[in-house]
Short mmCIF file of C-alpha atoms and ligand atoms in Angstrom, two decimals:
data_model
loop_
_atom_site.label_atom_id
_atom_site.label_comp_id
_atom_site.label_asym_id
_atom_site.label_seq_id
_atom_site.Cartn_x
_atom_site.Cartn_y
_atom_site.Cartn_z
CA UNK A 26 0.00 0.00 0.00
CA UNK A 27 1.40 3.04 -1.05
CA UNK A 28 0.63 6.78 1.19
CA UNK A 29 2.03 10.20 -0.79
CA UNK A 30 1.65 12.77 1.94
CA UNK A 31 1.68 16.14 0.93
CA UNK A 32 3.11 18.72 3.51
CA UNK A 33 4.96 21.82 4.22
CA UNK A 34 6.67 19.73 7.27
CA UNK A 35 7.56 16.22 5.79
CA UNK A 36 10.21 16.12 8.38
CA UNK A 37 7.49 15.68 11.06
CA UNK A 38 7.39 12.35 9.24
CA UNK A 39 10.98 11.22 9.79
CA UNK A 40 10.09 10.13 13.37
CA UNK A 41 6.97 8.37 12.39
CA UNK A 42 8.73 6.07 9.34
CA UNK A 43 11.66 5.02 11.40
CA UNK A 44 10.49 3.17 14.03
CA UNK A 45 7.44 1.22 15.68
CA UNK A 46 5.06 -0.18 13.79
CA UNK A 47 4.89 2.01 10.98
CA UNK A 48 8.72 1.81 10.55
CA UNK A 49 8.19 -2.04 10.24
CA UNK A 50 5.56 -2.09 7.75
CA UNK A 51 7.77 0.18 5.55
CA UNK A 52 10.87 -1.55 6.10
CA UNK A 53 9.24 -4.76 5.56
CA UNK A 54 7.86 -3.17 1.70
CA UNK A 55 3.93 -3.99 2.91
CA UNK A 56 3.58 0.06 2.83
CA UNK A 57 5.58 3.18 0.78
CA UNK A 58 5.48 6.51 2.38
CA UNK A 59 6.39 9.98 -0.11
CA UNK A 60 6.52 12.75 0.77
CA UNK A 61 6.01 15.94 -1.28
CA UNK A 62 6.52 19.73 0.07
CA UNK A 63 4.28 22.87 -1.85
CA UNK A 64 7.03 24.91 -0.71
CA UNK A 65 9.11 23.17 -3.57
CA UNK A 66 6.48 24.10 -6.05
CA UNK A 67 6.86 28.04 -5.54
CA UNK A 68 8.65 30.02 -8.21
CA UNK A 69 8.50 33.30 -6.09
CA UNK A 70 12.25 34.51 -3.88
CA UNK A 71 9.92 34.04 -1.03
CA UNK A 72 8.72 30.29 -1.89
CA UNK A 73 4.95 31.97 -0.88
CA UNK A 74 2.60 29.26 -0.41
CA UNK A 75 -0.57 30.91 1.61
CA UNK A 76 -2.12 34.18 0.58
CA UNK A 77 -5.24 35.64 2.77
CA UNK A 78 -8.61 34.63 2.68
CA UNK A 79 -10.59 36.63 -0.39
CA UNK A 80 -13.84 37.88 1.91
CA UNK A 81 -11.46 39.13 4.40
CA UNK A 82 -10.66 37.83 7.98
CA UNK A 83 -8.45 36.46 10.26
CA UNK A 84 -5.55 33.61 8.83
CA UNK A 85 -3.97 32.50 5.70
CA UNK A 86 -4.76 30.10 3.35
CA UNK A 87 -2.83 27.67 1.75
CA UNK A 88 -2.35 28.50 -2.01
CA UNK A 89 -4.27 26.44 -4.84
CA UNK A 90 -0.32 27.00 -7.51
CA UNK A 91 1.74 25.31 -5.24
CA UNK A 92 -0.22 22.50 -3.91
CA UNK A 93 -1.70 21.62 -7.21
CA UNK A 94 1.80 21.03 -8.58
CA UNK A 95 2.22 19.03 -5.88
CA UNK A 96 -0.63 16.92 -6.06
CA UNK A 97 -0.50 16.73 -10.28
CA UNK A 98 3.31 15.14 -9.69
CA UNK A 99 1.85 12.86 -6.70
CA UNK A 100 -0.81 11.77 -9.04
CA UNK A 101 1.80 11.18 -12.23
CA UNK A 102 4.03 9.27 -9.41
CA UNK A 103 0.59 7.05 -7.95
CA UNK A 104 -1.70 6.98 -10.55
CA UNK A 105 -3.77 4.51 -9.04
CA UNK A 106 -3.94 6.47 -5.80
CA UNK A 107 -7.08 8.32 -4.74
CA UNK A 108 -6.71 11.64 -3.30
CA UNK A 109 -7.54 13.11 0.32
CA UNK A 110 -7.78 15.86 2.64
CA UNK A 111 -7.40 15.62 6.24
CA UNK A 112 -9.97 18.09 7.75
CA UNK A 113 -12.06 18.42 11.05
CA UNK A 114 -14.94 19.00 8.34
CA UNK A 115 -14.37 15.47 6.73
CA UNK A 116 -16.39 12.49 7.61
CA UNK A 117 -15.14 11.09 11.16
CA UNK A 118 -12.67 8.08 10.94
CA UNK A 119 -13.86 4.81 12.77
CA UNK A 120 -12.41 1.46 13.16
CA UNK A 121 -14.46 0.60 10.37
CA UNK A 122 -13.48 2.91 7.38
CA UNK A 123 -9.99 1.54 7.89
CA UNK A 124 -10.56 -1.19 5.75
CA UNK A 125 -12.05 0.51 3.43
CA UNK A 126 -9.18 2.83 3.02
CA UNK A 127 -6.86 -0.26 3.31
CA UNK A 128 -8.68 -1.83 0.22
CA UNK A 129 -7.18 0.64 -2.00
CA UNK A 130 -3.66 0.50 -3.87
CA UNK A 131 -2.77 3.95 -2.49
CA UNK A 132 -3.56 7.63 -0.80
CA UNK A 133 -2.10 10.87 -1.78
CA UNK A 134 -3.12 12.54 1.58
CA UNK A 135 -2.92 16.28 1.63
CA UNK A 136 -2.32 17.77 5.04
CA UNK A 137 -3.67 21.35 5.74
CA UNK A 138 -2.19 24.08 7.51
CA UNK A 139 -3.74 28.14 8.27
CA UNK A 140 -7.03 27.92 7.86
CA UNK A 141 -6.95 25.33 5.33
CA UNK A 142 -6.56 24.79 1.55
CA UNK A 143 -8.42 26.82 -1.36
CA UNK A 144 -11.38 25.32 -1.87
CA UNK A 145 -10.97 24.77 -5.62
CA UNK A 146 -8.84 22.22 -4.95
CA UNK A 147 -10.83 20.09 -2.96
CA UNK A 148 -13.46 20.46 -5.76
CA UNK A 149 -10.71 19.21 -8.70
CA UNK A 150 -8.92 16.86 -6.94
CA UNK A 151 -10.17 15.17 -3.38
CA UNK A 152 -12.20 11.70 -3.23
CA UNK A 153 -12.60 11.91 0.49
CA UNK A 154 -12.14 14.12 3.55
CA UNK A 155 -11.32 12.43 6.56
CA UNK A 156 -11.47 13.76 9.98
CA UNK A 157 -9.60 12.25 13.04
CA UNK A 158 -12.10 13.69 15.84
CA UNK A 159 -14.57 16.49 16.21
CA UNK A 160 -12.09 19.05 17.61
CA UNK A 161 -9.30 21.49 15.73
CA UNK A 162 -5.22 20.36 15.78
CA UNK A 163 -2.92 23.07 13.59
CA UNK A 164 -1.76 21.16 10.73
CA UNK A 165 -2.69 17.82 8.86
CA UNK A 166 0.05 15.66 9.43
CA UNK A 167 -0.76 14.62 12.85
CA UNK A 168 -3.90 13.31 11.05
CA UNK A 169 -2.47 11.69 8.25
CA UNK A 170 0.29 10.25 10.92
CA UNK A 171 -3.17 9.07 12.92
CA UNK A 172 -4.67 7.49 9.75
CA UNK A 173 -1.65 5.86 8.20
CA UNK A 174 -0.45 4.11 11.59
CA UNK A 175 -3.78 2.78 11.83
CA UNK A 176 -4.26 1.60 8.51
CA UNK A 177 -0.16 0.05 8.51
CA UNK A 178 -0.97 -2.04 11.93
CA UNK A 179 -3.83 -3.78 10.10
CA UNK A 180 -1.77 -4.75 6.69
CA UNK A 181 -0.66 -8.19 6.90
CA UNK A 182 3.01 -9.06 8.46
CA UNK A 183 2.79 -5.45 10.55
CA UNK A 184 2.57 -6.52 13.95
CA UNK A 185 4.67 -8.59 15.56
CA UNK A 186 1.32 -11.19 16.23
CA UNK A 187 -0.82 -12.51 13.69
CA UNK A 188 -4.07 -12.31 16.06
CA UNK A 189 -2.59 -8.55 17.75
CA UNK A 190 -5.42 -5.91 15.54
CA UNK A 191 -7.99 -8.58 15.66
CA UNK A 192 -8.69 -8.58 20.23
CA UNK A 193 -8.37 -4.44 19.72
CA UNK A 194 -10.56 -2.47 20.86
CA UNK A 195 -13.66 -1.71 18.00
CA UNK A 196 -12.54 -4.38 15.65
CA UNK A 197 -15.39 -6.64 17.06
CA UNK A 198 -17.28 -3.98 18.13
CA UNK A 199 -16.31 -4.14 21.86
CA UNK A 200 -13.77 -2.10 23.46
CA UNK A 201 -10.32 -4.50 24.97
CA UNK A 202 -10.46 -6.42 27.87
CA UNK A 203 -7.58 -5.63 30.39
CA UNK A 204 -3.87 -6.76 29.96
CA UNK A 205 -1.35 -7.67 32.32
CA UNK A 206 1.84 -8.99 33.13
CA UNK A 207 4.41 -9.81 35.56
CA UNK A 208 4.94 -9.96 38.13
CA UNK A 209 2.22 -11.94 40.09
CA UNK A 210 1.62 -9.58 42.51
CA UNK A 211 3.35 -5.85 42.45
CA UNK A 212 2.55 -3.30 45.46
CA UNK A 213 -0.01 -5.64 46.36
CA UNK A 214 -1.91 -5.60 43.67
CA UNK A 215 -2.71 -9.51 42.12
CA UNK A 216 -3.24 -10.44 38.90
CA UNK A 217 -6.43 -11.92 38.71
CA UNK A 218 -6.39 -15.81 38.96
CA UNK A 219 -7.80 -16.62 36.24
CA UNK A 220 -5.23 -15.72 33.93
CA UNK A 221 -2.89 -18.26 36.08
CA UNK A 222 -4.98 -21.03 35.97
CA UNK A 223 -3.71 -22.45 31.98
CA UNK A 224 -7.33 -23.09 31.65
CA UNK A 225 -7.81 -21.53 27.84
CA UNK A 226 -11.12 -21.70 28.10
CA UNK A 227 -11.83 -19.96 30.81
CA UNK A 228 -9.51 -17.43 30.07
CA UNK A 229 -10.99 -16.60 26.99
CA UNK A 230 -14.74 -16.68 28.64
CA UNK A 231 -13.17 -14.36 31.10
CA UNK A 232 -11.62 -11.86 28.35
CA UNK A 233 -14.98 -11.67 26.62
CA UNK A 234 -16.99 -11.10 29.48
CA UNK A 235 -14.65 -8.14 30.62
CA UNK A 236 -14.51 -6.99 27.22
CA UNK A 237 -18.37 -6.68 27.50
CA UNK A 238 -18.22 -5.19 30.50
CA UNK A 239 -16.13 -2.39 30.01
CA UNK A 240 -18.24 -1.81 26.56
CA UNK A 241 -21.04 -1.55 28.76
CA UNK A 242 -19.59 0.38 31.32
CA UNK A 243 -17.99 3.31 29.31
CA UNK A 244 -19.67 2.89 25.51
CA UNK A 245 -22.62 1.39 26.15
CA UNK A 246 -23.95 2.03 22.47
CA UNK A 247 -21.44 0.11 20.78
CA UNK A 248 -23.39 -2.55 22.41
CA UNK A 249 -26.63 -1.73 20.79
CA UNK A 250 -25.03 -1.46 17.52
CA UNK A 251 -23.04 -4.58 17.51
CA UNK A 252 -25.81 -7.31 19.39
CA UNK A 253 -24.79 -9.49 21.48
CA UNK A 254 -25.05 -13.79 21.10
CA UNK A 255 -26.82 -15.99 23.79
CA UNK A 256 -23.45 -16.76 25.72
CA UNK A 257 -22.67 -13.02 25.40
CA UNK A 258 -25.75 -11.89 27.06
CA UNK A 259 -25.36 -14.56 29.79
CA UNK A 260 -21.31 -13.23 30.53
CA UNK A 261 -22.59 -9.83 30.45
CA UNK A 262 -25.47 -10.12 32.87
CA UNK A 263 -22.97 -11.96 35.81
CA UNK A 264 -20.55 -8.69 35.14
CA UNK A 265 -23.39 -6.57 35.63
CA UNK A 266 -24.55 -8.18 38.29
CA UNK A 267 -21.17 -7.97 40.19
CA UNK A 268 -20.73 -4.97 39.08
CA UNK A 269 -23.59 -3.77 41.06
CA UNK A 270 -23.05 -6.23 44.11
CA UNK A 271 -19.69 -4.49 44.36
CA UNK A 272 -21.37 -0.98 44.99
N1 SAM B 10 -10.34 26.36 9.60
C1 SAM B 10 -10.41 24.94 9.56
C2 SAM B 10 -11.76 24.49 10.05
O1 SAM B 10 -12.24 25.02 11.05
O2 SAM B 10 -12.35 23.55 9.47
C3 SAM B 10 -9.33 24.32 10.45
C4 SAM B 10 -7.97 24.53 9.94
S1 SAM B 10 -6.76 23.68 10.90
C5 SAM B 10 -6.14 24.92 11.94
C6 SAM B 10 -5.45 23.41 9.76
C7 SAM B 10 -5.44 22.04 9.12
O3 SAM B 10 -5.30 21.05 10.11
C8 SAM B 10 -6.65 21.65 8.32
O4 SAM B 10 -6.61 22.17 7.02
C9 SAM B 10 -6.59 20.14 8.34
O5 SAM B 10 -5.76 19.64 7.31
C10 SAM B 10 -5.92 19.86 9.69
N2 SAM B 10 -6.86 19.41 10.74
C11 SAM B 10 -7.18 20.09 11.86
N3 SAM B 10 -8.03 19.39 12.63
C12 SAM B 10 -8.26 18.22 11.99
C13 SAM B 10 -9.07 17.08 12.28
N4 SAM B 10 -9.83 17.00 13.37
N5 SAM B 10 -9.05 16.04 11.40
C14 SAM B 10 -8.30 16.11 10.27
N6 SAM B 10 -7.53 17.17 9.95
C15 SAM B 10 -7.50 18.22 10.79
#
């Protein structure tokens, strides 16, 4: 899968490529990151890429010139990518769309900065906006860093376990169940026996039902949306029960 990001601070994406689990997925060839700057698109002494806002008012805006060079030799470079724009205004990423975004060859991503990109080009050029929450960061490439880690983790041979993505949170439409690890007991505090006991079975009963619990505790609609089986219902009433014995 290949990700052209286009930026005015591709060295915020240094950090990001060389290590973890993005680093490993492009290391490994399963993903491509470029990277492509406006700034390197200006013909102007002072490599000008925003301009203010026609209408007046506070903030810049990003230039259509420079970033539509950019995007045109992005394009040429991935023609089988589809284009787009990280914005708070774009339709709100969930565990979900990240398939569908995996399920195509490639992205060029254009990250924003000001108050955002002329409009004009998001009318030639973008197949999707994306947002990564309903609040305001200062630049796109902490969103496209958001979307392509979570995309890279889920192409195959990314993680360092097989079955890693597929017990995260939202992927079955519960939230995790809790993790731990040694020691047995550390400032008192005991791991709970379960987990000790070798009995797989159990353990995994166990997992699910505090996997529905905690969905029910702190996103109780996920539960609505996703249904729950016989056995499910069953775990999740005992949690719920001592959950409220334990008040
Ligand atoms: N004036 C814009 C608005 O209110 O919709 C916000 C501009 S923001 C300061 C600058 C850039 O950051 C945007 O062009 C976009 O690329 C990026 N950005 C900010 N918040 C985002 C979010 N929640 N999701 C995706 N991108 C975001």
């Amino acid at each position: 899968m290949r990700f052209d990001v286009i930026s005015l601070f591709p060295d915020l994406f240094r950090i990001l490529a060389g290590q973890g689990v993005v680093g490993r997925a492009l290391e490994r060839g399963s993903a491509e990151l470029h990277l492509w700057n406006p700034r390197d698109y200006t013909r102007d002494p002072h490599r000008t890429v925003d301009d203010r806002p026609y209408g007046g008012g506070p903030g810049m805006v990003m230039k259509m010139e420079p970033l539509q060079a950019a995007i045109e030799d992005a394009k040429r470079a991935a023609p089988d990518s589809e284009v787009a724009y990280v914005t708070p205004q774009g339709r709100t990423l969930v565990q979900d769309t990240l398939a569908e975004i995996a399920a195509k060859p490639g992205w060029i991503l254009i990250a924003g900065r000001y108050e955002g990109i002329d409009e004009r080009l998001v009318e030639r050029y973008v197949d999707a906006e994306w947002s990564i929450g309903d609040y305001v960061v200062s630049g796109g490439e902490l969103p496209a860093m958001v979307i392509m880690d979570a995309v890279m983790r889920l192409l195959p041979g990314t993680l360092g376990h097989k079955d890693s993505a597929r017990q995260d949170s939202y992927v079955d439409g519960l939230l995790d169940f809790p993790h731990y690890t040694r020691p047995e007991t550390v400032a008192g505090a005991r791991v709970p026996q379960v987990l000790l006991s070798g009995d797989h079975q159990a353990i995994a009963r166990w997992r699910l039902q505090q996997a529905l619990g905690r969905t029910w505790l702190r996103r109780p609609e996920l539960l609505e949306r996703r249904g729950l089986s016989a056995e499910e219902k069953v775990l999740l009433n005992a949690f719920i029960q001592a959950h409220r014995d334990a008040e």
